[in-house]
PDB file of C-alpha atoms in Angstrom:
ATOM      1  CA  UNK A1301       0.000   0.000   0.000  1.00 78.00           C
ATOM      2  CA  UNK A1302       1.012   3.611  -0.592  1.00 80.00           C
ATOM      3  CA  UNK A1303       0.171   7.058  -0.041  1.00 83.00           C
ATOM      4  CA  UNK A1304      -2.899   7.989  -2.503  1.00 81.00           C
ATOM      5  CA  UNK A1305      -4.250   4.542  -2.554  1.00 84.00           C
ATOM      6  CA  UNK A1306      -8.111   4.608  -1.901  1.00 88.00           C
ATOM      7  CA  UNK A1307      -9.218   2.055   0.805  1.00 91.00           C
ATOM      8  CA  UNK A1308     -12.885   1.194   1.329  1.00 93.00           C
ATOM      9  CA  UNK A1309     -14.266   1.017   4.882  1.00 93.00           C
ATOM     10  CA  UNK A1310     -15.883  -2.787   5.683  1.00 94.00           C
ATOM     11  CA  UNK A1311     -16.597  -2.577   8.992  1.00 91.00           C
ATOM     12  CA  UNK A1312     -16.661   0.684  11.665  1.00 89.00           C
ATOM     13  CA  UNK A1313     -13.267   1.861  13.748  1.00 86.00           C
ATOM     14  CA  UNK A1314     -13.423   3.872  16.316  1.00 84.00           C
ATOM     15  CA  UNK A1315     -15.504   7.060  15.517  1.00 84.00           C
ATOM     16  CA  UNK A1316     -15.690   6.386  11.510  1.00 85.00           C
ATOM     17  CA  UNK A1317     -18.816   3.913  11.224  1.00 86.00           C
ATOM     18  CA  UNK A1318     -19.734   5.216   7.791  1.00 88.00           C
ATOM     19  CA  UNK A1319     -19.576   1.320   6.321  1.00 92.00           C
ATOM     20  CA  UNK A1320     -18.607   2.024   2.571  1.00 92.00           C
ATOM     21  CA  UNK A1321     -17.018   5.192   3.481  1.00 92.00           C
ATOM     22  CA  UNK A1322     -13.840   5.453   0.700  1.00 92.00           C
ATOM     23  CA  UNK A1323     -10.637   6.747   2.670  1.00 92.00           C
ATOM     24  CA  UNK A1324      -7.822   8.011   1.010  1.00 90.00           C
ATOM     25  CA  UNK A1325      -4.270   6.236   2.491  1.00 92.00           C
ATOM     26  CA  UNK A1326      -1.921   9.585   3.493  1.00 92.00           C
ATOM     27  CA  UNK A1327       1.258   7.834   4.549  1.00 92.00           C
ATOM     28  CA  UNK A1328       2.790   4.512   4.795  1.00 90.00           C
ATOM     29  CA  UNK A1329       5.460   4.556   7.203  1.00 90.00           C
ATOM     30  CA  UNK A1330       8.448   2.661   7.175  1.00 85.00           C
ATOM     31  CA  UNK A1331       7.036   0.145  10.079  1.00 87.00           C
ATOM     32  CA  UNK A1332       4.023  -0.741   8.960  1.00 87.00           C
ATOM     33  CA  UNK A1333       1.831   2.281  10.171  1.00 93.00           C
ATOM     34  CA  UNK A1334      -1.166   3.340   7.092  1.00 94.00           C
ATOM     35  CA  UNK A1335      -2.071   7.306   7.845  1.00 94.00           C
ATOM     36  CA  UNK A1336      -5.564   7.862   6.188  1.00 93.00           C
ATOM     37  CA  UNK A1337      -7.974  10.215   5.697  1.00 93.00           C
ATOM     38  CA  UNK A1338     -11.717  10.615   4.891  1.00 92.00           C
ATOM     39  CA  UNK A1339     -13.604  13.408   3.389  1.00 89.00           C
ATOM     40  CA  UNK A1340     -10.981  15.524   5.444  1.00 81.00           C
ATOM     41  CA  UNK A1341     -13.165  15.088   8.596  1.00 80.00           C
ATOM     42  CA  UNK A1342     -11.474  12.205  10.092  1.00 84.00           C
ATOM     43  CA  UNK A1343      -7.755  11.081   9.849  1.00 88.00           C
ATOM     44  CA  UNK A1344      -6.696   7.804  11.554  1.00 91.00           C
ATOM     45  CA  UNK A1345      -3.471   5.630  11.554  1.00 91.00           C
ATOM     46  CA  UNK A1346      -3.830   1.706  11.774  1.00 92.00           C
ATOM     47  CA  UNK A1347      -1.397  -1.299  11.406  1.00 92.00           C
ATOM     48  CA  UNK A1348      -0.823  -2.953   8.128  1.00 86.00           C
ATOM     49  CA  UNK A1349      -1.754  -5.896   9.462  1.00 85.00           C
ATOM     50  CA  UNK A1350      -5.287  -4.952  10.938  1.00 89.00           C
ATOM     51  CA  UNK A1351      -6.086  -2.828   7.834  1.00 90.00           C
ATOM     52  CA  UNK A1352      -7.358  -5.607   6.405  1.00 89.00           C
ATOM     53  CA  UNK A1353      -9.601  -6.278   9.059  1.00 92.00           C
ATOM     54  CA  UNK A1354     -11.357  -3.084   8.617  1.00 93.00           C
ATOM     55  CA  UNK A1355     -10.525  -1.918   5.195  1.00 93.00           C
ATOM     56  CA  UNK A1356     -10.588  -2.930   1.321  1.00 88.00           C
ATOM     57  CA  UNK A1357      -8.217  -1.862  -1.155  1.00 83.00           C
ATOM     58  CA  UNK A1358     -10.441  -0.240  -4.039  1.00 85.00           C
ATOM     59  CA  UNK A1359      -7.630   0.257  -6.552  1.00 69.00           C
ATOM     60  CA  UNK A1360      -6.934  -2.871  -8.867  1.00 77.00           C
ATOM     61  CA  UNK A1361      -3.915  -3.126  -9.366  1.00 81.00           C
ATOM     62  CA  UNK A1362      -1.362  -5.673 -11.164  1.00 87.00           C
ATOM     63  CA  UNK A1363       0.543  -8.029 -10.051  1.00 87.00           C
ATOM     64  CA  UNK A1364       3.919  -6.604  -8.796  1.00 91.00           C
ATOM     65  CA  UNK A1365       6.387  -7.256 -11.443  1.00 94.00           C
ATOM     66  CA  UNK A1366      10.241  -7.356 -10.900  1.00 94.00           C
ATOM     67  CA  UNK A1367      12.622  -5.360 -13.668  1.00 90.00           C
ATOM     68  CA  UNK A1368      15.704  -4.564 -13.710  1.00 86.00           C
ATOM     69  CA  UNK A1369      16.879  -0.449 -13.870  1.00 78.00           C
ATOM     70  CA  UNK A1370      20.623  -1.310 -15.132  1.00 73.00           C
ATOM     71  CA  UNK A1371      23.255  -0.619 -13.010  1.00 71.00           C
ATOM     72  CA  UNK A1372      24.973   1.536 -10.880  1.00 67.00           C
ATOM     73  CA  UNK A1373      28.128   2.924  -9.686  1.00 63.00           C
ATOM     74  CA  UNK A1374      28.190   3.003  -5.833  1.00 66.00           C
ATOM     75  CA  UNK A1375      30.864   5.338  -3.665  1.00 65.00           C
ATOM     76  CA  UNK A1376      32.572   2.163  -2.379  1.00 68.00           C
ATOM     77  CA  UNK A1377      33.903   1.860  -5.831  1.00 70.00           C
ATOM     78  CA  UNK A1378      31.664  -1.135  -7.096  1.00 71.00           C
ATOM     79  CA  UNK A1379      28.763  -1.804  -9.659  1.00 73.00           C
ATOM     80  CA  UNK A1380      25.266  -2.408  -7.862  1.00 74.00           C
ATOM     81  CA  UNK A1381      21.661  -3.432 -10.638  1.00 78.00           C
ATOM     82  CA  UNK A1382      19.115  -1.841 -10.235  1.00 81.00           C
ATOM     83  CA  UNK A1383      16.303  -3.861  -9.293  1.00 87.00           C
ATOM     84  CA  UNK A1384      12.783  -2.972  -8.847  1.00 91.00           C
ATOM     85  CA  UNK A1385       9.092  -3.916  -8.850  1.00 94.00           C
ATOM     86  CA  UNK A1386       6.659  -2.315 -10.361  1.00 95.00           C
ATOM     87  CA  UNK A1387       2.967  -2.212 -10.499  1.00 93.00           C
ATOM     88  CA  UNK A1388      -0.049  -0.222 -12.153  1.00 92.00           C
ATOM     89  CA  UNK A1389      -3.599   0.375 -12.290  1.00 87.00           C
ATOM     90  CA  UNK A1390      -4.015   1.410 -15.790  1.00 85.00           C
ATOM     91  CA  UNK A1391      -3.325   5.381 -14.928  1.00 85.00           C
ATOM     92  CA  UNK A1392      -0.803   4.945 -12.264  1.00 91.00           C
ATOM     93  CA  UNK A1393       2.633   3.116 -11.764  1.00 94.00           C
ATOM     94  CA  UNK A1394       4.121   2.933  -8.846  1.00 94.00           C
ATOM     95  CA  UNK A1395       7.791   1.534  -8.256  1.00 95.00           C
ATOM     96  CA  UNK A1396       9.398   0.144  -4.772  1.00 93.00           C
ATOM     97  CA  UNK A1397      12.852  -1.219  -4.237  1.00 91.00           C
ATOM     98  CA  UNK A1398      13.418  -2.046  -0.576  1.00 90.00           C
ATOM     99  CA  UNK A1399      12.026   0.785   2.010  1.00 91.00           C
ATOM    100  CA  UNK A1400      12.033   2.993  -1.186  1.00 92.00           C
ATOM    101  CA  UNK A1401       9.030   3.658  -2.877  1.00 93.00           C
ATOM    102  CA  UNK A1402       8.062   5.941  -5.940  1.00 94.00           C
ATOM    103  CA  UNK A1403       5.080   6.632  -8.752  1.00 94.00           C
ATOM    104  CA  UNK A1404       3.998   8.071 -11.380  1.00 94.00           C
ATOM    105  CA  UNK A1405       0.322   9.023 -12.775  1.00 90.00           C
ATOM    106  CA  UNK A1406      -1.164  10.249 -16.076  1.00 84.00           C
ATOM    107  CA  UNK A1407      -2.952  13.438 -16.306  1.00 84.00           C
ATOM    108  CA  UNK A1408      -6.634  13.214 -16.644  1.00 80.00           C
ATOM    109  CA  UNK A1409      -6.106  14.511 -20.664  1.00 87.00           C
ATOM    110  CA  UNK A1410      -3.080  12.254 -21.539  1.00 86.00           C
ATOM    111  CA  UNK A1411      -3.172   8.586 -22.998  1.00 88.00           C
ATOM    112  CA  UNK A1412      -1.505   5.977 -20.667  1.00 89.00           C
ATOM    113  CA  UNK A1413       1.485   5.329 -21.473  1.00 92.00           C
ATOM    114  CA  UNK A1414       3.117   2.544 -19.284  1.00 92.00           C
ATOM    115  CA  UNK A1415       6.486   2.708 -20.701  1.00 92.00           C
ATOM    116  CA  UNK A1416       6.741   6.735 -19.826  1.00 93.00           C
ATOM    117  CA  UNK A1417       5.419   6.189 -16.467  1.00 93.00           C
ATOM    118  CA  UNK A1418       7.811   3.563 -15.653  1.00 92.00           C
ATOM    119  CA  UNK A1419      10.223   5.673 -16.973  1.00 91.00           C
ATOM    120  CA  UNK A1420       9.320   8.388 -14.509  1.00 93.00           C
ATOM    121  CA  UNK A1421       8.481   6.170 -11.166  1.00 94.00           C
ATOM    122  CA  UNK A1422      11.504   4.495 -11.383  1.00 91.00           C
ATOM    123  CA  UNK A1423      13.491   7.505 -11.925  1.00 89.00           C
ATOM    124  CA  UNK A1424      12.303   9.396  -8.945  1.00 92.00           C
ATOM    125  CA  UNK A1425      12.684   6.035  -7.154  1.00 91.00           C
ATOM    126  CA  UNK A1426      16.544   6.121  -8.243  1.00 87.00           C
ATOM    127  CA  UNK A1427      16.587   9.543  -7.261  1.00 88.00           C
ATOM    128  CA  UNK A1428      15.467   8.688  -3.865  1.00 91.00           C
ATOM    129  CA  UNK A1429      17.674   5.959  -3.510  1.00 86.00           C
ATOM    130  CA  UNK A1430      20.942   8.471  -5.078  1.00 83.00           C
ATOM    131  CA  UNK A1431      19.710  10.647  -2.282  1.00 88.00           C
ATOM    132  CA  UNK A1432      19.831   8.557   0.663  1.00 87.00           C
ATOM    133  CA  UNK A1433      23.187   7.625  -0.440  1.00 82.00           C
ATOM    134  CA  UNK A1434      24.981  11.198  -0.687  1.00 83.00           C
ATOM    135  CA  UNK A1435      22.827  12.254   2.321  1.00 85.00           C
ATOM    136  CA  UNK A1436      24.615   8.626   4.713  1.00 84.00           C
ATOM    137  CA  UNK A1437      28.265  10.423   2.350  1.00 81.00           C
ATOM    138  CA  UNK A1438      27.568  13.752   4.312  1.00 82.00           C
ATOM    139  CA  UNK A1439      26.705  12.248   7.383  1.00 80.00           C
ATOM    140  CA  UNK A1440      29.713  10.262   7.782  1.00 81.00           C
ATOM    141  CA  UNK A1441      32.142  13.230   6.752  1.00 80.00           C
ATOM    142  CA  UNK A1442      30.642  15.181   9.685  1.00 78.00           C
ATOM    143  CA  UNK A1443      31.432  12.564  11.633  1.00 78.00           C
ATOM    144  CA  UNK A1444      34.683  12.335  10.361  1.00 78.00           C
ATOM    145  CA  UNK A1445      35.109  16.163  10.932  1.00 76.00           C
ATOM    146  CA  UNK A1446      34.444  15.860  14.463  1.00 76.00           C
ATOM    147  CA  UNK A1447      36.416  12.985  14.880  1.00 78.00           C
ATOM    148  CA  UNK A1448      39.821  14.973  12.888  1.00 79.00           C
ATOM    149  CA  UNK A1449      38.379  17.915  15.615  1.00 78.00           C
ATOM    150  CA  UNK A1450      38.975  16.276  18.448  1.00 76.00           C
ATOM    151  CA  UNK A1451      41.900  14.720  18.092  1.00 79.00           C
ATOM    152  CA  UNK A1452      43.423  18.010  17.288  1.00 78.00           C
ATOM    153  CA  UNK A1453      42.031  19.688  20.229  1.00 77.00           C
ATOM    154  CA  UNK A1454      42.853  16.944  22.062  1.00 77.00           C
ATOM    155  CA  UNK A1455      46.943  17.050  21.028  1.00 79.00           C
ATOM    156  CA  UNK A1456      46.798  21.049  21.347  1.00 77.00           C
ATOM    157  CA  UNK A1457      45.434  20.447  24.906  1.00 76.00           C
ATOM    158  CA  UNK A1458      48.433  18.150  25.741  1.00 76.00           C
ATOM    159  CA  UNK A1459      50.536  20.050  24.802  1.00 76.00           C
ATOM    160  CA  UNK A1460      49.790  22.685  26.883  1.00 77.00           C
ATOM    161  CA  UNK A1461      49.922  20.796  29.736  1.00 74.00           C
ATOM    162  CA  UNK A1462      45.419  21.058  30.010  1.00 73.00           C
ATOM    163  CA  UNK A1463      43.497  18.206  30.045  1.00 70.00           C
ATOM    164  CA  UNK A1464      40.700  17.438  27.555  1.00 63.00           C
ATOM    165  CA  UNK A1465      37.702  15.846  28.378  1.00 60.00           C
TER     166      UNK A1465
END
């Protein structure tokens, strides 16, 4: 499930009892938790798990389907594929690969094209992934900076006879 996919009330939760009632899904977290929303009265959050028990997906989708994106050059100095799934509904594609997830829909006037929105999800999935991956890069050169830092400090303070906590 993913954000923007429609699920259809079977049977009443908490204060929603409107049976029927067709909630839009606003966030899937990375644990599980499905954030939805209905007629922007009444937002709720329930397991993945239990969803079922009280929803139905309305969207039908495909099957997910496994491709491969090509390959990529990682900053550890190796090749990495590519490798996604991919699923759509016949105006909508959406693309995961591990806790990344992506999509892609056609406007209202354009003809679905599944090869262009493939193109797009799994783009903006790579992107995502790229991301991630420069973001952990800057993360770790902090870290590295603080480390350099304090060692520095740490020598300056010896020398000077002061001790560094």
């Amino acid at each position: 499930m993913m954000k923007g996919d429609k699920i259809k009330l079977k049977k009443g939760i908490g204060t929603l009892r409107h049976i029927g009632a067709i909630c839009e899904v606003t966030d899937v977290s990375e644990d599980g938790i499905i954030s939805f929303r209905y007629k922007n009265k009444y937002e709720g959050c329930i397991s993945e798990d239990v969803c079922t028990e009280y929803f139905d997906e309305v969207h039908k989708w495909s099957e997910w389907r496994k491709k491969n994106g090509g390959n990529y050059f990682n900053s550890d100095g190796r090749f990495y594929a590519f490798v996604y799934e991919y699923r759509t509904d016949g105006k909508k594609i959406q693309v995961r690969s591990g806790k990344y997830k992506a999509e892609a829909c056609c406007h209202k006037d354009d003809t679905y094209n599944e090869e262009i929105g493939l193109f797009l999800a799994s783009n903006r999935l790579f992107i995502k992934i790229l991301q991630d991956m420069v973001n952990s890069e800057i993360r770790q050169m902090k870290y590295d900076v603080v480390d350099e830092l304090f060692r520095n400090v740490a020598k300056a303070s010896a020398k000077l006879g002061v001790k560094f906590v």
